[in-house]
Amino acid sequence: MQRSFIFVFLFFFSLLARAELTIEITQGVDEPTPVAVVPFAWSGVQALPEDVAQVISDDLYRSGMFKLMPRENMLSFPSDRDSLYFRDWRISGSDFIVIGRVSEADGQLNVAFELYDILKEERVLGEVVKANRKNLRAVGHYISDKVFEALTGVRGAFSTRIVYVTAEQPRPKVYRYRLMLADADGHNPRTILESKEPIMSPAWSRDGSKLAYVSFESGRPAVYIQYLATGKREKVQSFRGLNGAPAWSPDGKKLALVLSKDGNPEVYILDLQQRRLNRVTHHFGIDTEPSWSPDGQSLIFTSDRGGQPQIYSIYLPTRDVTRLTFEGQYNARGRLTQDGRFLAMVHQNNGSFHIAVQDLRTGRVDLLTETFMDESPTIAPNGSIILYATQEGVRGVLSAVSLDGRVKFRLPSSEGDVREPAWSPFQ
């Protein structure tokens, strides 16, 4: 294996402009559940800035698990139980229906929604959510989460956020890189950091309040922590050579890092309170890309100690190392689901790099993607979707695939490339 595989940031010199992300479904489940999301009633004089029902409909559609009824096919627009005629909706082919209404009192909005099982003619759930005009879109995501969980048994992740890196080349040999924060659906993007030098490896703290990332703004790689609420930044201890691949411990008190200060890339753990640095791996091979197990007792990492890049686990109390991947000559950038059972990774197959998932109980490996150059997998906090960077033509985009491979969608920008995604935890 060439030792340059850890310096993937060089790819960024091909990146071009930043733009808001959109989502395009490319594959869904074979038999999606039919759902109707009726436009919410509103009696106010001033139009609302967001169509809450449309946000919910778009969220459910993008999950790939539901078939949404077009509004033009709806025979009526009920907003409460009294105006809901189940027979009409049964004939239309819907299994579930979401209805709601928005009212205003003393400058505050009240968003009431209900989910009904059309076949059983029963209310599944209902709630009134306090809102204002600025956070109506967030309320829509909240309702989507509730509906998704009620219909699938899996907690919804529509209210979470993502970060990613973009860059533009305003003129030859001049680059501008941005660390971007956006809603999980790509809306409301904002710039966290802008630099003339590469930015890479963003990582969320478990409470979602901070980001760690690598910046080359000082001329060499250094790890920074940024507080999202205030914008405050702090530079983590910086050493000669490589400083990279930060990963937060589950308790938020430590960072796993890759440092080459002793001559070879190794995994270290930095205690952020005591500023104490402990070396974790000791091997002549390259050890990189650390990620924590959900219980904080182990780190998984990529190493070429066996001759080719494979994923290993080290149990921190004893420092015992276990090789996790054996299928294929290249497996890297491992990430665990929150239950610790599944390992998402970059897997080389027939000369191309794809996203694969391995069941750590059975050892089974499933190839999830078929695109050309897939990298940087990050898992939704509910464990249902893997977001990753890939190529579409000559530019990079973000794509996503469900853990079982049945749902696929893209988050392309209108122009330019997007890379290095990281999905936030639940907040």
Tab-separated table of C-alpha atoms in Angstrom:
chain	number	residue	atom	x	y	z
A	1	MET	CA	0.000	0.000	0.000
A	2	GLN	CA	1.329	3.447	-0.803
A	3	ARG	CA	1.873	5.527	2.303
A	4	SER	CA	0.150	8.452	0.613
A	5	PHE	CA	-3.322	6.994	1.238
A	6	ILE	CA	-3.676	9.046	4.425
A	7	PHE	CA	-3.096	12.287	2.571
A	8	VAL	CA	-6.456	12.248	0.855
A	9	PHE	CA	-6.672	16.011	1.255
A	10	LEU	CA	-4.695	16.362	-1.968
A	11	PHE	CA	-7.877	15.454	-3.824
A	12	PHE	CA	-9.318	18.750	-2.738
A	13	PHE	CA	-7.193	20.640	-5.210
A	14	SER	CA	-9.721	19.562	-7.843
A	15	LEU	CA	-12.693	20.988	-5.938
A	16	LEU	CA	-14.811	23.796	-7.334
A	17	ALA	CA	-17.620	26.024	-6.088
A	18	ARG	CA	-20.009	25.866	-3.156
A	19	ALA	CA	-23.765	25.639	-3.492
A	20	GLU	CA	-26.826	24.563	-1.552
A	21	LEU	CA	-27.511	20.846	-1.644
A	22	THR	CA	-30.662	19.284	-3.006
A	23	ILE	CA	-31.800	15.672	-2.746
A	24	GLU	CA	-32.687	13.373	-5.616
A	25	ILE	CA	-34.078	9.907	-4.895
A	26	THR	CA	-32.411	7.312	-7.120
A	27	GLN	CA	-33.757	4.140	-5.510
A	28	GLY	CA	-36.397	3.331	-2.896
A	29	VAL	CA	-37.925	0.272	-1.291
A	30	ASP	CA	-39.881	-2.083	-3.554
A	31	GLU	CA	-43.205	-1.503	-1.787
A	32	PRO	CA	-43.192	1.943	-0.145
A	33	THR	CA	-45.974	2.723	2.311
A	34	PRO	CA	-48.643	5.006	0.748
A	35	VAL	CA	-48.995	8.208	2.802
A	36	ALA	CA	-50.934	11.425	2.217
A	37	VAL	CA	-49.722	14.662	3.824
A	38	VAL	CA	-52.531	17.182	3.483
A	39	PRO	CA	-51.753	20.927	3.328
A	40	PHE	CA	-52.163	22.351	6.828
A	41	ALA	CA	-55.028	24.758	7.382
A	42	TRP	CA	-54.104	28.389	8.078
A	43	SER	CA	-56.561	31.194	8.724
A	44	GLY	CA	-54.136	34.071	9.191
A	45	VAL	CA	-53.971	37.119	6.973
A	46	GLN	CA	-50.211	37.078	6.364
A	47	ALA	CA	-48.894	34.076	4.456
A	48	LEU	CA	-46.637	31.687	6.327
A	49	PRO	CA	-42.956	31.630	5.264
A	50	GLU	CA	-42.886	27.810	5.108
A	51	ASP	CA	-45.324	25.169	3.934
A	52	VAL	CA	-45.038	22.795	6.901
A	53	ALA	CA	-46.927	19.982	5.184
A	54	GLN	CA	-44.597	20.217	2.175
A	55	VAL	CA	-41.551	19.934	4.433
A	56	ILE	CA	-43.032	16.787	5.995
A	57	SER	CA	-43.949	15.334	2.614
A	58	ASP	CA	-40.470	16.019	1.220
A	59	ASP	CA	-38.788	14.451	4.265
A	60	LEU	CA	-40.833	11.268	4.077
A	61	TYR	CA	-40.355	11.002	0.319
A	62	ARG	CA	-36.584	11.436	0.592
A	63	SER	CA	-36.381	8.562	3.032
A	64	GLY	CA	-37.306	6.306	0.099
A	65	MET	CA	-39.683	4.323	2.303
A	66	PHE	CA	-42.942	6.099	1.507
A	67	LYS	CA	-45.085	6.833	-1.536
A	68	LEU	CA	-46.545	10.325	-1.148
A	69	MET	CA	-49.846	11.283	-2.721
A	70	PRO	CA	-49.585	14.361	-4.988
A	71	ARG	CA	-51.713	17.250	-3.778
A	72	GLU	CA	-53.482	17.510	-7.100
A	73	ASN	CA	-54.859	13.996	-6.566
A	74	MET	CA	-56.380	14.798	-3.181
A	75	LEU	CA	-60.175	14.941	-3.142
A	76	SER	CA	-60.297	17.192	-0.076
A	77	PHE	CA	-58.059	18.935	2.448
A	78	PRO	CA	-59.201	17.883	5.938
A	79	SER	CA	-57.567	19.601	8.888
A	80	ASP	CA	-59.267	17.780	11.797
A	81	ARG	CA	-61.021	14.490	12.572
A	82	ASP	CA	-64.489	15.830	11.813
A	83	SER	CA	-63.581	16.686	8.221
A	84	LEU	CA	-61.694	13.452	7.578
A	85	TYR	CA	-63.665	10.820	5.607
A	86	PHE	CA	-61.704	7.574	5.720
A	87	ARG	CA	-63.635	5.934	2.895
A	88	ASP	CA	-62.486	8.560	0.391
A	89	TRP	CA	-58.841	8.113	1.361
A	90	ARG	CA	-59.084	4.328	1.302
A	91	ILE	CA	-60.352	4.505	-2.274
A	92	SER	CA	-57.435	6.779	-3.162
A	93	GLY	CA	-55.000	4.082	-2.023
A	94	SER	CA	-53.447	5.747	1.024
A	95	ASP	CA	-52.683	3.719	4.156
A	96	PHE	CA	-51.918	6.705	6.403
A	97	ILE	CA	-52.746	10.385	6.402
A	98	VAL	CA	-51.163	13.399	8.120
A	99	ILE	CA	-53.425	16.398	8.721
A	100	GLY	CA	-52.868	19.603	10.632
A	101	ARG	CA	-53.582	23.241	11.194
A	102	VAL	CA	-51.638	26.334	12.157
A	103	SER	CA	-53.093	29.042	14.385
A	104	GLU	CA	-51.652	32.230	15.830
A	105	ALA	CA	-52.137	33.742	19.294
A	106	ASP	CA	-50.183	36.584	20.898
A	107	GLY	CA	-47.535	36.458	18.197
A	108	GLN	CA	-46.937	32.729	18.664
A	109	LEU	CA	-47.830	29.966	16.239
A	110	ASN	CA	-49.414	26.699	17.305
A	111	VAL	CA	-48.886	23.839	14.857
A	112	ALA	CA	-51.285	20.948	15.505
A	113	PHE	CA	-50.784	17.705	13.611
A	114	GLU	CA	-52.348	14.261	13.619
A	115	LEU	CA	-51.425	10.948	11.993
A	116	TYR	CA	-54.245	8.528	11.187
A	117	ASP	CA	-54.289	4.897	10.117
A	118	ILE	CA	-56.802	4.982	7.273
A	119	LEU	CA	-57.463	1.237	7.162
A	120	LYS	CA	-58.131	0.996	10.917
A	121	GLU	CA	-59.707	4.464	11.101
A	122	GLU	CA	-57.608	5.188	14.177
A	123	ARG	CA	-55.471	8.084	15.293
A	124	VAL	CA	-51.849	6.972	15.631
A	125	LEU	CA	-50.464	10.144	17.179
A	126	GLY	CA	-51.096	13.852	17.545
A	127	GLU	CA	-49.473	16.877	19.138
A	128	VAL	CA	-49.496	20.665	19.243
A	129	VAL	CA	-46.068	22.241	18.679
A	130	LYS	CA	-45.193	25.825	19.630
A	131	ALA	CA	-43.452	27.717	16.853
A	132	ASN	CA	-42.600	31.086	15.369
A	133	ARG	CA	-42.230	32.180	11.781
A	134	LYS	CA	-38.472	31.634	11.777
A	135	ASN	CA	-38.495	27.993	12.900
A	136	LEU	CA	-41.438	26.585	10.956
A	137	ARG	CA	-39.121	24.480	8.819
A	138	ALA	CA	-37.581	22.958	11.967
A	139	VAL	CA	-41.100	22.183	13.216
A	140	GLY	CA	-41.786	20.376	9.952
A	141	HIS	CA	-38.686	18.226	10.473
A	142	TYR	CA	-39.778	17.523	14.048
A	143	ILE	CA	-43.174	16.300	12.852
A	144	SER	CA	-41.480	14.196	10.170
A	145	ASP	CA	-39.372	12.543	12.874
A	146	LYS	CA	-42.473	11.674	14.867
A	147	VAL	CA	-44.353	10.309	11.858
A	148	PHE	CA	-41.338	8.329	10.651
A	149	GLU	CA	-40.861	6.689	14.049
A	150	ALA	CA	-44.561	5.876	14.367
A	151	LEU	CA	-44.612	4.159	10.971
A	152	THR	CA	-41.216	2.421	11.019
A	153	GLY	CA	-40.309	1.963	14.678
A	154	VAL	CA	-37.017	3.778	14.004
A	155	ARG	CA	-36.293	7.219	15.426
A	156	GLY	CA	-36.356	9.853	12.696
A	157	ALA	CA	-33.221	11.871	11.872
A	158	PHE	CA	-34.741	14.695	9.812
A	159	SER	CA	-33.972	17.271	12.525
A	160	THR	CA	-30.273	16.493	12.562
A	161	ARG	CA	-27.573	18.375	10.667
A	162	ILE	CA	-24.585	17.672	8.461
A	163	VAL	CA	-21.262	19.360	7.858
A	164	TYR	CA	-19.215	19.088	4.689
A	165	VAL	CA	-16.316	20.778	2.916
A	166	THR	CA	-16.495	22.718	-0.344
A	167	ALA	CA	-13.971	24.764	-2.300
A	168	GLU	CA	-13.856	27.160	-5.185
A	169	GLN	CA	-11.114	28.230	-7.539
A	170	PRO	CA	-11.717	31.911	-8.335
A	171	ARG	CA	-8.594	32.067	-10.481
A	172	PRO	CA	-5.704	29.752	-11.416
A	173	LYS	CA	-3.681	28.460	-8.451
A	174	VAL	CA	-5.999	30.245	-6.002
A	175	TYR	CA	-8.400	28.163	-3.886
A	176	ARG	CA	-11.026	28.996	-1.277
A	177	TYR	CA	-12.207	26.246	1.062
A	178	ARG	CA	-15.305	26.318	3.250
A	179	LEU	CA	-16.533	24.188	6.103
A	180	MET	CA	-20.302	24.204	5.735
A	181	LEU	CA	-23.133	23.403	8.161
A	182	ALA	CA	-26.628	22.558	6.868
A	183	ASP	CA	-29.836	20.802	7.804
A	184	ALA	CA	-29.900	17.081	7.045
A	185	ASP	CA	-31.874	17.836	3.869
A	186	GLY	CA	-29.235	20.317	2.662
A	187	HIS	CA	-31.268	23.448	3.420
A	188	ASN	CA	-30.082	26.450	5.421
A	189	PRO	CA	-26.354	26.118	4.644
A	190	ARG	CA	-23.993	28.445	6.453
A	191	THR	CA	-20.241	28.839	6.480
A	192	ILE	CA	-18.440	27.754	9.653
A	193	LEU	CA	-14.915	28.446	8.389
A	194	GLU	CA	-13.422	29.876	5.231
A	195	SER	CA	-9.764	29.484	4.325
A	196	LYS	CA	-7.340	29.680	1.440
A	197	GLU	CA	-5.873	26.388	2.627
A	198	PRO	CA	-7.495	22.921	2.726
A	199	ILE	CA	-9.954	21.920	5.460
A	200	MET	CA	-10.669	18.262	6.145
A	201	SER	CA	-11.915	15.576	8.562
A	202	PRO	CA	-14.746	17.429	10.364
A	203	ALA	CA	-16.061	15.495	13.369
A	204	TRP	CA	-19.000	16.191	15.690
A	205	SER	CA	-18.856	16.064	19.471
A	206	ARG	CA	-21.430	13.671	20.867
A	207	ASP	CA	-23.588	16.518	22.228
A	208	GLY	CA	-23.559	18.287	18.850
A	209	SER	CA	-22.195	21.548	20.283
A	210	LYS	CA	-18.665	21.407	18.840
A	211	LEU	CA	-16.751	20.418	15.754
A	212	ALA	CA	-13.180	19.226	15.460
A	213	TYR	CA	-11.451	19.468	12.088
A	214	VAL	CA	-8.090	19.764	10.385
A	215	SER	CA	-7.026	23.056	8.848
A	216	PHE	CA	-3.879	23.925	6.907
A	217	GLU	CA	-4.277	27.668	7.500
A	218	SER	CA	-0.939	27.890	9.333
A	219	GLY	CA	0.862	26.182	6.461
A	220	ARG	CA	0.800	22.700	7.978
A	221	PRO	CA	-1.966	20.452	9.296
A	222	ALA	CA	-3.376	21.325	12.715
A	223	VAL	CA	-6.476	20.222	14.600
A	224	TYR	CA	-8.989	22.855	15.735
A	225	ILE	CA	-12.102	22.734	17.897
A	226	GLN	CA	-14.955	25.109	17.112
A	227	TYR	CA	-17.951	25.906	19.322
A	228	LEU	CA	-20.992	26.230	17.100
A	229	ALA	CA	-23.043	28.480	19.386
A	230	THR	CA	-20.367	31.164	19.748
A	231	GLY	CA	-17.997	30.583	16.832
A	232	LYS	CA	-15.090	30.397	19.258
A	233	ARG	CA	-12.122	28.363	17.981
A	234	GLU	CA	-9.178	26.806	19.739
A	235	LYS	CA	-6.134	25.081	18.335
A	236	VAL	CA	-5.412	21.655	19.751
A	237	GLN	CA	-1.830	20.763	20.603
A	238	SER	CA	0.120	20.825	17.364
A	239	PHE	CA	3.232	18.806	16.628
A	240	ARG	CA	5.706	18.557	13.805
A	241	GLY	CA	4.458	16.376	10.966
A	242	LEU	CA	0.965	15.012	10.593
A	243	ASN	CA	-1.822	16.208	12.919
A	244	GLY	CA	-5.081	14.766	11.693
A	245	ALA	CA	-8.213	12.601	11.783
A	246	PRO	CA	-9.791	13.887	15.021
A	247	ALA	CA	-12.540	11.752	16.590
A	248	TRP	CA	-14.499	12.646	19.736
A	249	SER	CA	-14.921	10.148	22.545
A	250	PRO	CA	-18.546	9.421	23.515
A	251	ASP	CA	-18.179	11.445	26.751
A	252	GLY	CA	-16.715	14.416	24.863
A	253	LYS	CA	-13.648	14.581	27.112
A	254	LYS	CA	-11.089	13.129	24.701
A	255	LEU	CA	-10.025	13.295	21.086
A	256	ALA	CA	-8.456	10.426	19.189
A	257	LEU	CA	-5.877	11.813	16.760
A	258	VAL	CA	-3.331	10.657	14.230
A	259	LEU	CA	0.122	12.135	14.823
A	260	SER	CA	3.483	11.470	13.208
A	261	LYS	CA	5.512	13.377	15.786
A	262	ASP	CA	7.489	10.221	16.632
A	263	GLY	CA	8.280	9.547	12.988
A	264	ASN	CA	5.418	7.244	12.003
A	265	PRO	CA	1.648	7.912	11.827
A	266	GLU	CA	0.154	6.481	15.013
A	267	VAL	CA	-3.137	6.827	16.921
A	268	TYR	CA	-3.092	8.923	20.083
A	269	ILE	CA	-5.712	9.984	22.625
A	270	LEU	CA	-5.695	13.544	23.917
A	271	ASP	CA	-7.392	14.270	27.256
A	272	LEU	CA	-8.924	17.691	26.574
A	273	GLN	CA	-9.214	18.640	30.250
A	274	GLN	CA	-5.747	17.682	31.408
A	275	ARG	CA	-4.110	18.121	27.978
A	276	ARG	CA	-2.449	14.768	28.487
A	277	LEU	CA	-1.473	12.821	25.364
A	278	ASN	CA	-1.337	9.023	25.297
A	279	ARG	CA	-0.051	6.970	22.410
A	280	VAL	CA	-2.419	4.097	21.589
A	281	THR	CA	-0.805	2.180	18.696
A	282	HIS	CA	2.808	1.058	18.369
A	283	HIS	CA	3.633	-0.379	14.963
A	284	PHE	CA	5.914	0.308	12.015
A	285	GLY	CA	2.878	0.343	9.699
A	286	ILE	CA	0.624	3.336	9.151
A	287	ASP	CA	-2.204	3.554	11.732
A	288	THR	CA	-4.839	6.153	10.921
A	289	GLU	CA	-8.566	7.065	10.740
A	290	PRO	CA	-9.564	6.309	14.354
A	291	SER	CA	-13.198	6.086	15.387
A	292	TRP	CA	-14.670	5.273	18.803
A	293	SER	CA	-16.901	2.382	19.719
A	294	PRO	CA	-20.234	3.512	21.212
A	295	ASP	CA	-19.177	2.484	24.734
A	296	GLY	CA	-15.856	4.334	24.502
A	297	GLN	CA	-13.890	1.203	25.394
A	298	SER	CA	-12.377	0.609	21.954
A	299	LEU	CA	-11.081	2.429	18.913
A	300	ILE	CA	-11.335	1.142	15.377
A	301	PHE	CA	-8.677	2.327	12.955
A	302	THR	CA	-7.153	1.688	9.530
A	303	SER	CA	-3.722	0.110	9.318
A	304	ASP	CA	-1.455	-1.403	6.683
A	305	ARG	CA	0.371	-3.496	9.284
A	306	GLY	CA	-0.763	-6.631	7.462
A	307	GLY	CA	0.508	-5.376	4.094
A	308	GLN	CA	-2.738	-3.818	2.831
A	309	PRO	CA	-5.148	-1.323	4.432
A	310	GLN	CA	-7.551	-3.150	6.744
A	311	ILE	CA	-9.652	-2.136	9.735
A	312	TYR	CA	-8.631	-3.105	13.245
A	313	SER	CA	-10.021	-2.618	16.740
A	314	ILE	CA	-7.995	-1.896	19.851
A	315	TYR	CA	-9.506	-2.521	23.284
A	316	LEU	CA	-8.221	0.414	25.313
A	317	PRO	CA	-8.045	-1.134	28.823
A	318	THR	CA	-5.682	-3.892	27.629
A	319	ARG	CA	-4.450	-2.524	24.252
A	320	ASP	CA	-5.347	-5.836	22.606
A	321	VAL	CA	-5.642	-5.417	18.823
A	322	THR	CA	-8.130	-7.388	16.707
A	323	ARG	CA	-8.386	-7.376	12.945
A	324	LEU	CA	-12.000	-6.819	11.856
A	325	THR	CA	-11.909	-6.988	8.044
A	326	PHE	CA	-10.589	-9.810	5.877
A	327	GLU	CA	-12.653	-9.723	2.687
A	328	GLY	CA	-10.888	-7.758	-0.046
A	329	GLN	CA	-7.454	-6.178	-0.283
A	330	TYR	CA	-8.538	-2.709	0.861
A	331	ASN	CA	-10.889	-1.685	3.670
A	332	ALA	CA	-10.617	1.726	5.307
A	333	ARG	CA	-12.393	4.636	7.033
A	334	GLY	CA	-14.461	2.403	9.322
A	335	ARG	CA	-17.476	3.802	11.165
A	336	LEU	CA	-19.721	1.914	13.607
A	337	THR	CA	-23.482	2.173	14.007
A	338	GLN	CA	-24.649	3.316	17.435
A	339	ASP	CA	-25.466	-0.243	18.488
A	340	GLY	CA	-21.925	-1.316	17.581
A	341	ARG	CA	-23.110	-4.127	15.323
A	342	PHE	CA	-22.453	-2.812	11.817
A	343	LEU	CA	-19.235	-1.434	10.373
A	344	ALA	CA	-19.500	0.929	7.392
A	345	MET	CA	-16.306	1.331	5.381
A	346	VAL	CA	-14.639	2.093	2.064
A	347	HIS	CA	-14.067	-1.221	0.285
A	348	GLN	CA	-12.076	-1.724	-2.903
A	349	ASN	CA	-13.767	-3.959	-5.449
A	350	ASN	CA	-12.534	-4.524	-9.026
A	351	GLY	CA	-10.277	-1.495	-8.831
A	352	SER	CA	-12.997	0.908	-7.667
A	353	PHE	CA	-13.772	2.152	-4.193
A	354	HIS	CA	-17.276	1.541	-2.868
A	355	ILE	CA	-19.166	1.761	0.403
A	356	ALA	CA	-19.686	-1.558	2.137
A	357	VAL	CA	-21.105	-2.662	5.469
A	358	GLN	CA	-19.994	-5.594	7.582
A	359	ASP	CA	-22.134	-7.309	10.198
A	360	LEU	CA	-19.685	-7.774	13.068
A	361	ARG	CA	-21.763	-10.613	14.514
A	362	THR	CA	-21.786	-12.772	11.415
A	363	GLY	CA	-18.848	-11.336	9.450
A	364	ARG	CA	-21.012	-10.860	6.353
A	365	VAL	CA	-19.941	-8.027	4.044
A	366	ASP	CA	-22.461	-6.341	1.731
A	367	LEU	CA	-21.447	-3.958	-1.040
A	368	LEU	CA	-23.892	-1.034	-0.967
A	369	THR	CA	-22.778	1.267	-3.792
A	370	GLU	CA	-21.839	0.939	-7.443
A	371	THR	CA	-20.365	4.352	-8.147
A	372	PHE	CA	-16.741	4.908	-9.101
A	373	MET	CA	-14.897	6.645	-6.273
A	374	ASP	CA	-16.796	6.487	-2.971
A	375	GLU	CA	-15.234	7.732	0.270
A	376	SER	CA	-15.798	9.281	3.703
A	377	PRO	CA	-18.823	7.302	4.984
A	378	THR	CA	-20.733	8.819	7.897
A	379	ILE	CA	-23.761	7.188	9.526
A	380	ALA	CA	-27.055	8.842	10.490
A	381	PRO	CA	-27.562	8.770	14.264
A	382	ASN	CA	-30.485	6.361	13.882
A	383	GLY	CA	-28.262	3.935	11.977
A	384	SER	CA	-30.498	3.828	8.924
A	385	ILE	CA	-28.527	5.800	6.307
A	386	ILE	CA	-24.871	6.103	5.304
A	387	LEU	CA	-23.888	9.436	3.771
A	388	TYR	CA	-20.713	9.484	1.679
A	389	ALA	CA	-18.784	11.443	-0.927
A	390	THR	CA	-18.580	10.224	-4.512
A	391	GLN	CA	-17.982	11.329	-8.085
A	392	GLU	CA	-20.643	12.403	-10.560
A	393	GLY	CA	-18.922	13.079	-13.849
A	394	VAL	CA	-15.926	15.277	-13.110
A	395	ARG	CA	-17.164	16.679	-9.812
A	396	GLY	CA	-17.877	15.428	-6.360
A	397	VAL	CA	-21.312	15.093	-4.763
A	398	LEU	CA	-22.737	13.610	-1.616
A	399	SER	CA	-24.798	10.461	-1.897
A	400	ALA	CA	-26.550	8.254	0.608
A	401	VAL	CA	-27.563	4.625	0.902
A	402	SER	CA	-29.561	2.780	3.522
A	403	LEU	CA	-27.831	0.191	5.657
A	404	ASP	CA	-29.623	-2.568	3.748
A	405	GLY	CA	-28.877	-0.995	0.343
A	406	ARG	CA	-32.553	-0.651	-0.592
A	407	VAL	CA	-32.774	3.153	-0.493
A	408	LYS	CA	-30.386	5.425	-2.393
A	409	PHE	CA	-30.344	9.152	-3.047
A	410	ARG	CA	-27.977	11.948	-4.059
A	411	LEU	CA	-27.417	15.392	-2.570
A	412	PRO	CA	-25.873	17.200	-5.545
A	413	SER	CA	-25.045	20.878	-5.511
A	414	SER	CA	-26.055	23.068	-8.417
A	415	GLU	CA	-22.379	23.580	-9.213
A	416	GLY	CA	-18.991	22.490	-7.938
A	417	ASP	CA	-17.877	19.716	-5.610
A	418	VAL	CA	-18.729	18.695	-2.067
A	419	ARG	CA	-16.641	16.371	0.129
A	420	GLU	CA	-15.912	15.146	3.667
A	421	PRO	CA	-19.462	14.826	5.088
A	422	ALA	CA	-20.119	14.252	8.782
A	423	TRP	CA	-23.585	13.600	10.205
A	424	SER	CA	-24.514	15.131	13.559
A	425	PRO	CA	-25.727	13.137	16.568
A	426	PHE	CA	-29.251	13.489	17.913
A	427	GLN	CA	-29.683	16.724	19.832
